[in-house]
XYZ file of C-alpha atoms in Angstrom:
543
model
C 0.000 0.000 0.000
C 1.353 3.150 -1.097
C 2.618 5.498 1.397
C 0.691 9.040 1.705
C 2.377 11.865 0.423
C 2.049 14.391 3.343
C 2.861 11.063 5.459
C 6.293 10.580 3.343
C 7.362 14.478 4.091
C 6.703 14.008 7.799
C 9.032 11.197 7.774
C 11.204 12.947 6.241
C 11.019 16.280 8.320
C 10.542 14.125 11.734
C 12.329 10.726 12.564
C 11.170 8.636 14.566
C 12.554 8.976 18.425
C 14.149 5.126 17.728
C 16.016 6.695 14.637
C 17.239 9.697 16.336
C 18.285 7.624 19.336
C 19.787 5.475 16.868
C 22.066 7.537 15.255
C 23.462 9.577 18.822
C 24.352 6.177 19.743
C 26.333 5.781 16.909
C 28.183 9.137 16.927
C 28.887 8.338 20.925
C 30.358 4.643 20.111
C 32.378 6.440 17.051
C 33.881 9.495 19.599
C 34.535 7.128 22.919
C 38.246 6.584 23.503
C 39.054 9.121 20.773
C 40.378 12.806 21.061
C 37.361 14.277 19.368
C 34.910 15.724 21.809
C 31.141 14.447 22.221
C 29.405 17.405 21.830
C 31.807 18.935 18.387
C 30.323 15.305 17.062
C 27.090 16.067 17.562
C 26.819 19.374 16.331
C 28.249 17.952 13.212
C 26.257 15.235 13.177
C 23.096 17.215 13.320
C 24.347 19.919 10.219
C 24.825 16.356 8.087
C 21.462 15.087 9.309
C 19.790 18.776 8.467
C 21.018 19.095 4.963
C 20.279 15.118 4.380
C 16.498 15.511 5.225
C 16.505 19.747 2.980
C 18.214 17.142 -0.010
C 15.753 14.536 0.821
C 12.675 17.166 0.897
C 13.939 18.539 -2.211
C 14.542 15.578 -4.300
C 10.818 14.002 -2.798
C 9.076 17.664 -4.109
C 11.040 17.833 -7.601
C 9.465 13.807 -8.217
C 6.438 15.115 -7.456
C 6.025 18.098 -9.407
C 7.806 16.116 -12.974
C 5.331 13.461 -12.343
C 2.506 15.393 -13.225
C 0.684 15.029 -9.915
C -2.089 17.461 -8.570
C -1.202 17.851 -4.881
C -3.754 18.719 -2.583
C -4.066 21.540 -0.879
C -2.906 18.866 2.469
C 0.298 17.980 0.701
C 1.012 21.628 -0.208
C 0.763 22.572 3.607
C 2.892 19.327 4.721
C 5.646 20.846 1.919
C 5.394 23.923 3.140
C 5.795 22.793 6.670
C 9.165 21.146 5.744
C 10.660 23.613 3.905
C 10.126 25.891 6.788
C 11.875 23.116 9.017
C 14.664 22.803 7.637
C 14.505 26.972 7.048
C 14.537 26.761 2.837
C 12.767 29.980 2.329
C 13.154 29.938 -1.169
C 11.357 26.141 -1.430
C 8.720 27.748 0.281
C 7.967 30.871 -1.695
C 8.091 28.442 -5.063
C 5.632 26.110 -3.335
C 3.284 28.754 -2.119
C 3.430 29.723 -5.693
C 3.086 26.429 -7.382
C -0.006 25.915 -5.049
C -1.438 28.878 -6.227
C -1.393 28.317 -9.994
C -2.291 24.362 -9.592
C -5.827 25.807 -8.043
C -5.263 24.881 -4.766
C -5.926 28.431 -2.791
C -3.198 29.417 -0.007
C -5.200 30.209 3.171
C -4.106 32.567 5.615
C -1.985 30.121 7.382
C 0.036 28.424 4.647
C 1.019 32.709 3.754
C 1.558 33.734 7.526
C 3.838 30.637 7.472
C 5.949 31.605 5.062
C 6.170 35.129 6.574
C 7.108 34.183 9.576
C 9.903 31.973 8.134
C 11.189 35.186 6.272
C 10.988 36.877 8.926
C 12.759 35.388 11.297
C 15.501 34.998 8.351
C 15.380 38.673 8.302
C 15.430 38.345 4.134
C 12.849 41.284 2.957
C 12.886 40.294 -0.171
C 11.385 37.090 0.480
C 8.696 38.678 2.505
C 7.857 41.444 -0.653
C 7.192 38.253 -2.764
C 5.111 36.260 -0.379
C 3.205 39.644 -0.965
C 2.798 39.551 -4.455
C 1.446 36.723 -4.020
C -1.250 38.014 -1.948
C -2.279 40.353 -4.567
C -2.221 37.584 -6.941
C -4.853 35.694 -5.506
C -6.358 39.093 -4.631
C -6.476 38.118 -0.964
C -3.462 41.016 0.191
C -6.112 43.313 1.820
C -7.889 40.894 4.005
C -7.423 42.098 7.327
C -5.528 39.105 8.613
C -3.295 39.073 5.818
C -2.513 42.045 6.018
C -1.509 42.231 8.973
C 0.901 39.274 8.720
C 2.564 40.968 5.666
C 2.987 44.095 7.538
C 4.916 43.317 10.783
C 6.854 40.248 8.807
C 8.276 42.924 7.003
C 8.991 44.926 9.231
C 10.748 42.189 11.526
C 12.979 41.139 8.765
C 13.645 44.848 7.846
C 14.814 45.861 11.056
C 16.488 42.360 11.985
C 18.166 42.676 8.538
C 19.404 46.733 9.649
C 17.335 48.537 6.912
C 15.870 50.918 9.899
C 15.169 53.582 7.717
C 13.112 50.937 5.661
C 11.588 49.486 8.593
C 10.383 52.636 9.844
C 8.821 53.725 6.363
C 7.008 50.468 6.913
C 6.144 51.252 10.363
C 4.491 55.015 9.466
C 2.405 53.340 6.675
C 1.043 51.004 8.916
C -0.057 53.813 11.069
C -1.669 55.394 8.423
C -3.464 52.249 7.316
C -4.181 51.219 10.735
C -2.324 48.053 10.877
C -1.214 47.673 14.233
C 2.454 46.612 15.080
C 3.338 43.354 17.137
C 5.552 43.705 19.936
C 8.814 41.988 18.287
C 8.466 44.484 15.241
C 8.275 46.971 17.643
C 11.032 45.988 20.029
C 13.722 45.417 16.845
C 12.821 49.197 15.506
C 13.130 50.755 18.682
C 16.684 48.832 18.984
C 17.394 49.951 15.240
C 16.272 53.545 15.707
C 18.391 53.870 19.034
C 21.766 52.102 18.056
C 21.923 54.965 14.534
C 21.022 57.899 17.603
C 17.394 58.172 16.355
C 16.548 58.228 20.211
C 13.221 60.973 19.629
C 11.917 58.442 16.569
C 12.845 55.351 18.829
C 10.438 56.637 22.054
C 7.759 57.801 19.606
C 7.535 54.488 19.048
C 7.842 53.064 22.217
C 5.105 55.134 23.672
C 2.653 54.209 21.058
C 2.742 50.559 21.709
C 2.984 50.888 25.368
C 0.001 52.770 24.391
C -1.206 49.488 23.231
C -0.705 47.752 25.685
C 2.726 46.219 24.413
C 5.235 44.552 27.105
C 8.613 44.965 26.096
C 11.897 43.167 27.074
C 15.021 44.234 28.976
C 16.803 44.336 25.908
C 14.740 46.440 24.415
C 15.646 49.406 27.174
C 19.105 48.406 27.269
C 19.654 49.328 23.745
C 17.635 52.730 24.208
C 19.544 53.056 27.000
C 23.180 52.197 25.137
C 21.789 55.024 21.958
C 20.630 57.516 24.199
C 24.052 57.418 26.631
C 26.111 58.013 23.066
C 23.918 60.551 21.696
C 23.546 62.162 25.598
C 19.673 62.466 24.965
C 18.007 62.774 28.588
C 14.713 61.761 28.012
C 15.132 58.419 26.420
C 18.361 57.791 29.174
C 16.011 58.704 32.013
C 13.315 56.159 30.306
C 15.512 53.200 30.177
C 17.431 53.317 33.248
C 14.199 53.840 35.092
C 13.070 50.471 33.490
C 16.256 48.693 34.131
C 16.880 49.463 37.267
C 13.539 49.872 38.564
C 11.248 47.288 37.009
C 13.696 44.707 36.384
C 16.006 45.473 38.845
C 19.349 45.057 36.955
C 22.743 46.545 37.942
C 24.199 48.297 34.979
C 28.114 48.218 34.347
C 29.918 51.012 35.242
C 29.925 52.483 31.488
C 26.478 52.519 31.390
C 26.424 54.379 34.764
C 29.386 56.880 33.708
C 27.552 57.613 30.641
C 24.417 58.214 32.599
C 26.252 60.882 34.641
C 27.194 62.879 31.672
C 23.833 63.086 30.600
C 22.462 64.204 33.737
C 25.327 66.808 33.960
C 24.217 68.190 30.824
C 20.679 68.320 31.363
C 20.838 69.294 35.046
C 19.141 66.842 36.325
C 20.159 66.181 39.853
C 17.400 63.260 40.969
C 19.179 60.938 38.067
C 22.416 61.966 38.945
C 22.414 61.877 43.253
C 20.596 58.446 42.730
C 23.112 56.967 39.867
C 26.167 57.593 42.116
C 24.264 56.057 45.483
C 23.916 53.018 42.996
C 27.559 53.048 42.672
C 28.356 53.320 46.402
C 25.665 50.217 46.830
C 27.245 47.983 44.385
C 30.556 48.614 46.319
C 32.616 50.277 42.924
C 34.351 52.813 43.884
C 33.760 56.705 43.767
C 36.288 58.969 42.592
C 36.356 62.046 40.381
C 34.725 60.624 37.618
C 31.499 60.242 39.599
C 31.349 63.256 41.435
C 32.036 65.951 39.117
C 28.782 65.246 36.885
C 26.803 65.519 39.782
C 28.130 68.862 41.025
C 27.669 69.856 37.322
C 24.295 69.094 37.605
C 23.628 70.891 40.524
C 25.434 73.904 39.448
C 23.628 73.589 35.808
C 19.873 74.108 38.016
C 21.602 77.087 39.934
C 21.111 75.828 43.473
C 24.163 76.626 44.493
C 24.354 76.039 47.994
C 23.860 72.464 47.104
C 26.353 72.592 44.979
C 29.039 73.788 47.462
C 27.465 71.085 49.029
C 28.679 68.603 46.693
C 31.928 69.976 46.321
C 32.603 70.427 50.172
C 31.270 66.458 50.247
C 34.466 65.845 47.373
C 36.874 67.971 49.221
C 36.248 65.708 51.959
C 36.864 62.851 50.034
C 40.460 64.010 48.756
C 38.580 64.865 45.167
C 37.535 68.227 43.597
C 40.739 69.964 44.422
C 41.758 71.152 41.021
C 40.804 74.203 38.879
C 39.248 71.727 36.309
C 37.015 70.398 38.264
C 35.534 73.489 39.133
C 35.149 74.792 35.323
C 31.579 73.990 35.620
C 31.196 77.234 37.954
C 32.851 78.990 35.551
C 30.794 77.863 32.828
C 27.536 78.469 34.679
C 28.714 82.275 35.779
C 29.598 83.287 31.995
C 26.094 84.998 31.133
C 25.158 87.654 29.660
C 26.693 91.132 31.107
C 23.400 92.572 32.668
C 22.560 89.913 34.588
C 26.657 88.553 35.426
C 26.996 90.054 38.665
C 24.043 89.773 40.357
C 24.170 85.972 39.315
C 28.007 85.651 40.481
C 26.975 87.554 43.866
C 24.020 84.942 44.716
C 26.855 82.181 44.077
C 28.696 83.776 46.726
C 26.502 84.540 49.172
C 25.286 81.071 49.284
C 28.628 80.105 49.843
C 29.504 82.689 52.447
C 25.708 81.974 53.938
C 27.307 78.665 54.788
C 30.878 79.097 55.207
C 31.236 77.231 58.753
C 29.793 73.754 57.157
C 31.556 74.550 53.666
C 34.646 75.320 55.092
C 36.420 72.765 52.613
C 34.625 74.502 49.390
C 35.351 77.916 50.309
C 38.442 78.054 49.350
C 40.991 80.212 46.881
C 40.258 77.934 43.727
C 36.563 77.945 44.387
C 36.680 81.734 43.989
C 39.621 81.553 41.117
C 36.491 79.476 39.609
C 33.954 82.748 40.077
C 35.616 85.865 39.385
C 36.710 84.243 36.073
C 33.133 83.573 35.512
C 32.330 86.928 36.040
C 35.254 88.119 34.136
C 34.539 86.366 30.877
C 31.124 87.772 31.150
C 32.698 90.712 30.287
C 32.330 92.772 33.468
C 35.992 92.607 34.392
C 36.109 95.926 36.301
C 33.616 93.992 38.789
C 35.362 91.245 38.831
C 38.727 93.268 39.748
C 37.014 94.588 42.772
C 35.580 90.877 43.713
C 39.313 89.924 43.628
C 39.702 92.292 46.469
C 36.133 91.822 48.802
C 35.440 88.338 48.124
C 38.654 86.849 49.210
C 38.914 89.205 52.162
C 35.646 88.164 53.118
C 36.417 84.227 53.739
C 40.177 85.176 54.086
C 41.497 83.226 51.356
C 44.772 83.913 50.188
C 45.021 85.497 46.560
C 47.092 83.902 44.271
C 48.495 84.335 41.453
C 46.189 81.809 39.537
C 43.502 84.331 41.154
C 45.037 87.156 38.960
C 45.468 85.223 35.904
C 41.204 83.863 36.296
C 40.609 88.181 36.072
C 43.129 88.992 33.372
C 42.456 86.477 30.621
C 38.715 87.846 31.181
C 40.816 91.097 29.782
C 41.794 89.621 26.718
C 38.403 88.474 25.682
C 37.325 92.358 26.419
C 40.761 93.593 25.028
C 40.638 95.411 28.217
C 44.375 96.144 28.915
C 43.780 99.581 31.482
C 42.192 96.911 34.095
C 45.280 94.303 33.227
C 48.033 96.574 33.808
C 46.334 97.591 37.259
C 45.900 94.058 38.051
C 49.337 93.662 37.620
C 50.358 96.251 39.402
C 48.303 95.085 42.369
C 50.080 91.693 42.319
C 53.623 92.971 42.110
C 52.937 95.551 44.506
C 50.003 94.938 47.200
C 50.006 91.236 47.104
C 54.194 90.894 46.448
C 53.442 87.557 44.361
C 55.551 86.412 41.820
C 53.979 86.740 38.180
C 52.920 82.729 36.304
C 52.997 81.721 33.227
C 49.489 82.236 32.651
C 49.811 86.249 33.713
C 52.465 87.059 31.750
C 51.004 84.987 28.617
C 47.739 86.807 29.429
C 49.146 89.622 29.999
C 51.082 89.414 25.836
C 47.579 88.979 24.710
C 45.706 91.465 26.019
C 48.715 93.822 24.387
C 49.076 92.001 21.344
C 45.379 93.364 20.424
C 45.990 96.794 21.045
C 47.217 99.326 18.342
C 49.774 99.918 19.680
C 51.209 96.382 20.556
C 55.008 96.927 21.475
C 54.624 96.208 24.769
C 53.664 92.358 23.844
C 57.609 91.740 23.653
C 58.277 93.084 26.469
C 56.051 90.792 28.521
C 57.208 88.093 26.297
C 60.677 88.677 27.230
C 60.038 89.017 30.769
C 58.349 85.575 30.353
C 61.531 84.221 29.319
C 63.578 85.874 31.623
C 61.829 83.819 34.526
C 62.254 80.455 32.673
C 59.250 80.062 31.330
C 57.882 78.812 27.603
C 55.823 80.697 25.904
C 52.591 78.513 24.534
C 52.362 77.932 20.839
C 49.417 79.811 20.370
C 50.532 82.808 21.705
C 53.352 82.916 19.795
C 51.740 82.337 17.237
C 49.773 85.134 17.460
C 52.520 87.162 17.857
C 53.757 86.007 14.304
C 50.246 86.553 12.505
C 50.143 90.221 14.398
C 53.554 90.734 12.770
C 52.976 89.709 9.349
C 49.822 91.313 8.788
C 51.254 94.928 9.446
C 54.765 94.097 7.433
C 56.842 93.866 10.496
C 59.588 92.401 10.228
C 60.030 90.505 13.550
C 57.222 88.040 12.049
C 60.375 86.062 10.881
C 62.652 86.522 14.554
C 59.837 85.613 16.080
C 59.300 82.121 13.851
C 63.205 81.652 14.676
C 62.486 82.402 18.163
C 60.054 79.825 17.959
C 62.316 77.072 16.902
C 65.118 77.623 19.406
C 62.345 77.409 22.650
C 61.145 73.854 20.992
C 58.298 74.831 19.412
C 56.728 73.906 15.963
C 56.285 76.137 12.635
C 53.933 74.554 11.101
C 54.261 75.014 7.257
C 50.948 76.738 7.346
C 52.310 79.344 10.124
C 55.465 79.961 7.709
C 53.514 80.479 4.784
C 51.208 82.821 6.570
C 54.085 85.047 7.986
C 55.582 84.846 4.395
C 52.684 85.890 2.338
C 52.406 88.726 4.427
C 55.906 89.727 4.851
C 56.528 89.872 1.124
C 56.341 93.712 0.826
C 57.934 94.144 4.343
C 61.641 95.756 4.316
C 64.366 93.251 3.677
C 65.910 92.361 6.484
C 69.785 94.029 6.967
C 72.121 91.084 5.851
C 75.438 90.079 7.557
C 75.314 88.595 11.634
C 75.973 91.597 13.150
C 72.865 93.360 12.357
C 70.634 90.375 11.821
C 68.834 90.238 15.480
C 69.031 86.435 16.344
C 66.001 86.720 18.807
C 63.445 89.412 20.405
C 65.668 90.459 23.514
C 68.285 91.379 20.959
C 65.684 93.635 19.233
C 64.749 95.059 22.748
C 67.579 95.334 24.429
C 69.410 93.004 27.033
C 67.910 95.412 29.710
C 64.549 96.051 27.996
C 62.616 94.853 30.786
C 63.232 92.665 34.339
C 60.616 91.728 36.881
């Protein structure tokens, strides 16, 4: 008695147990007292056995279809059942369409098969033909189909990494009101977040929460991951919340680090204060790193007592001690002019409101970190006279960083009256010993005056105490020369290469194209000036 067809492809597809058991035996007998291991022979075992029952399938369906015999719709189905097993999408999509044009109608079922089986493949192209052949049998707008060709292709778009694709296919399903499953869903919010589409990615995700939609851990882990790189606050805030909160997961560090930034930049202190007592909990330990975004995002909201806070917390700890961590304060006291001081005097006052608990924070640098605030605002005469009451008022020592915080607020307001006082006042008043950064300030401020002569003198005075000049300030110096033909544009690019420092070709070509009409320099050594304090003078200046 002849075997039935649907009956020969499930032997095929599925073994029997006493076959399966049958063959593991075998490969165990063939691996004991060898060097190969057990489970490498299995695995093998199993690829051979998979593409034996595809070439079996294959070879049993090719028979079939050259002996002229109409299948029934049964057979088709038990075909299309073991292609999908052994995951031959194209054998399905030919036997969908064979069963089609032999009369026997696809049902829902034998097309959502297929889909899914593309889907999961993440092959779009597979899943576009499956709907062509919907339309051919003029069955593509029936709800249920429908659907099933919508969110297949958009699972294999976004598993394939077509997200732009996938979310063209997710607004037109929108607009024809074909709502999205929740693995669709899940791999276009992943897709959208990982390329820094973090706004597109939680449009989406709200919608099918809308919906009613449950989504994974992975799911917020990868919003999380997009919105740490692209520091977007919202969709951050979203997924740690879920992560943390709902399924209670401790992030790695990175993830926490990166969380820090963004609440730095968006001033939110809740995410912050409660990332870093996560840190503390899971016993990793706090240092700079973790502490400065939080005081940034205190000082970003302008509650500044808090922040001192923070920083007198850090001081405590052996952290915070440095002018760079306190450039936040800085950053957050550069406003507009109008509105500079009286922001810069409610800093202080919360800080001298609390001096007795802050007495860590209230320190020289914190201050360094204010007046130069209020100095690149542009109101450098009141931040002159801050250098004098503020300091006086916690007694804190002036420095001569202090000077320097006031005088390159000069050179952004080419202010050089207010520089040369300052100067004066540290020489004379405060008896300190001039840095690198108040002389080199001190060259700039000069150097954009009209009358800029004095710029060497500085400089020299600079070298005189043992002390490089910075690149860019020479370099300055040699742009400033050039443009009005003087001549020391090419002394100074010679001076340049004795202290160490680089002329870059562009620098060179600069000071040349400038200096072309410029007087020719006297030839022979004795009038050729080898370096500015030749120019100047031996005793041109002396500090």
């Amino acid at each position: 008695m002849a075997v039935p067809l649907a009956r020969q492809v499930q032997e095929i597809v599925h073994p029997s147990q006493h076959t399966q058991l049958k063959k593991t035996r075998a490969v165990a007998q063939s691996t004991a007292g060898g060097d190969q291991d057990l489970g490498h022979a299995l695995a093998t075992e199993a690829q051979r056995q998979h593409a034996e029952t595809h070439a079996r399938l294959q070879r049993l369906y090719t028979e079939t279809q050259a002996g002229g015999a109409q299948l029934t719709r049964d057979e088709y189905t038990a075909f299309l059942e073991g292609f999908n097993e052994t995951r031959d999408m194209h054998s399905s999509v030919s036997v969908l369409r064979d069963m089609r044009a032999s009369g026997a109608q696809p049902g829902a079922a034998q097309y959502s098969m297929v889909l899914k089986l593309a889907a999961d493949s993440g092959y779009a192209p597979a899943v576009y033909e499956v709907g062509e052949e919907m339309r051919a049998a003029g069955v593509a707008d029936e709800p249920r189909n429908l659907d099933a060709f919508y969110n297949s292709l958009l699972r294999s778009l976004a598993r394939s990494g077509q997200i732009e694709h996938a979310y063209a296919v997710y607004a037109e399903m929108r607009e024809r009101k074909v709502a999205a499953q929740g693995v669709g869903c899940a791999g276009l919010v992943a897709g959208l977040a990982q390329i820094g589409e973090i706004a597109l990615a939680l449009d989406v995700l709200r919608a099918a929460l809308a919906q009613g939609t449950a989504f994974g851990a992975d799911t917020y882990a990868a919003l999380l991951h997009g919105a740490g790189r692209c520091m977007h606050h919202e969709g951050y805030a979203l997924g740690y919340e879920q992560l943390t909160r709902v399924f209670g997961m401790q992030l790695p560090e990175g993830d926490y680090l990166a969380g820090l930034d963004v609440a730095a930049r968006a001033g939110d202190v809740a995410l912050a204060g409660d990332i870093v007592q996560r840190v503390r909990a899971h016993g990793l330990p706090l240092d700079e790193k973790h502490f400065e975004p939080l005081l940034a995002a205190v000082v970003a909201t302008g509650q500044w007592a808090r922040a001192f806070r923070v920083l007198n917390m850090m001081r405590g700890s052996g952290f915070g001690t440095t002018p760079a961590t306190l450039r936040v304060v800085t950053r957050q006291l550069t406003v507009a002019a109008d509105v500079a001081e009286r922001a810069a005097d409610e800093a202080f006052a919360a800080l001298q409101e609390n001096q007795p608990e802050l007495a860590a924070a209230a320190d020289s640098v914190t201050l360094d970190a204010m007046v130069a605030g209020l100095a690149r605002s542009g109101c450098v005469e009141a931040a002159a006279s801050r250098l004098s009451s503020w300091y006086a008022a916690l007694g804190a020592l002036r420095t001569a960083s202090s000077y320097a915080a006031v005088l390159e607020g000069c050179v952004h307001r080419r202010n050089k009256t207010v520089a040369e006082q300052l100067l004066a006042r540290l020489l004379d008043v405060d008896a300190l010993a001039p840095s690198q950064r108040v002389y080199d300030a001190m060259v700039r401020v000069t150097l954009v005056q009209p009358n800029y002569e004095d710029a060497f003198v500085y400089l020299e005075a600079m070298k005189a105490h043992g002390m490089v000049p910075p690149w860019r300030t020479m370099a300055a110096m040699v742009r400033r020369c050039a443009r009005v033909r003087d001549v020391r544009a090419q002394t100074l690019l010679r001076e340049m290469r004795k202290l160490g420092l680089v002329v870059t070709p562009a620098l060179a070509d600069y000071a040349q194209a400038f200096g072309r009409n410029a007087r020719s320099e006297p030839q022979g050594d004795s009038s050729d000036p080898a370096t500015i304090g030749d120019l100047l003078g031996n005793d041109a200046f002396s500090v």
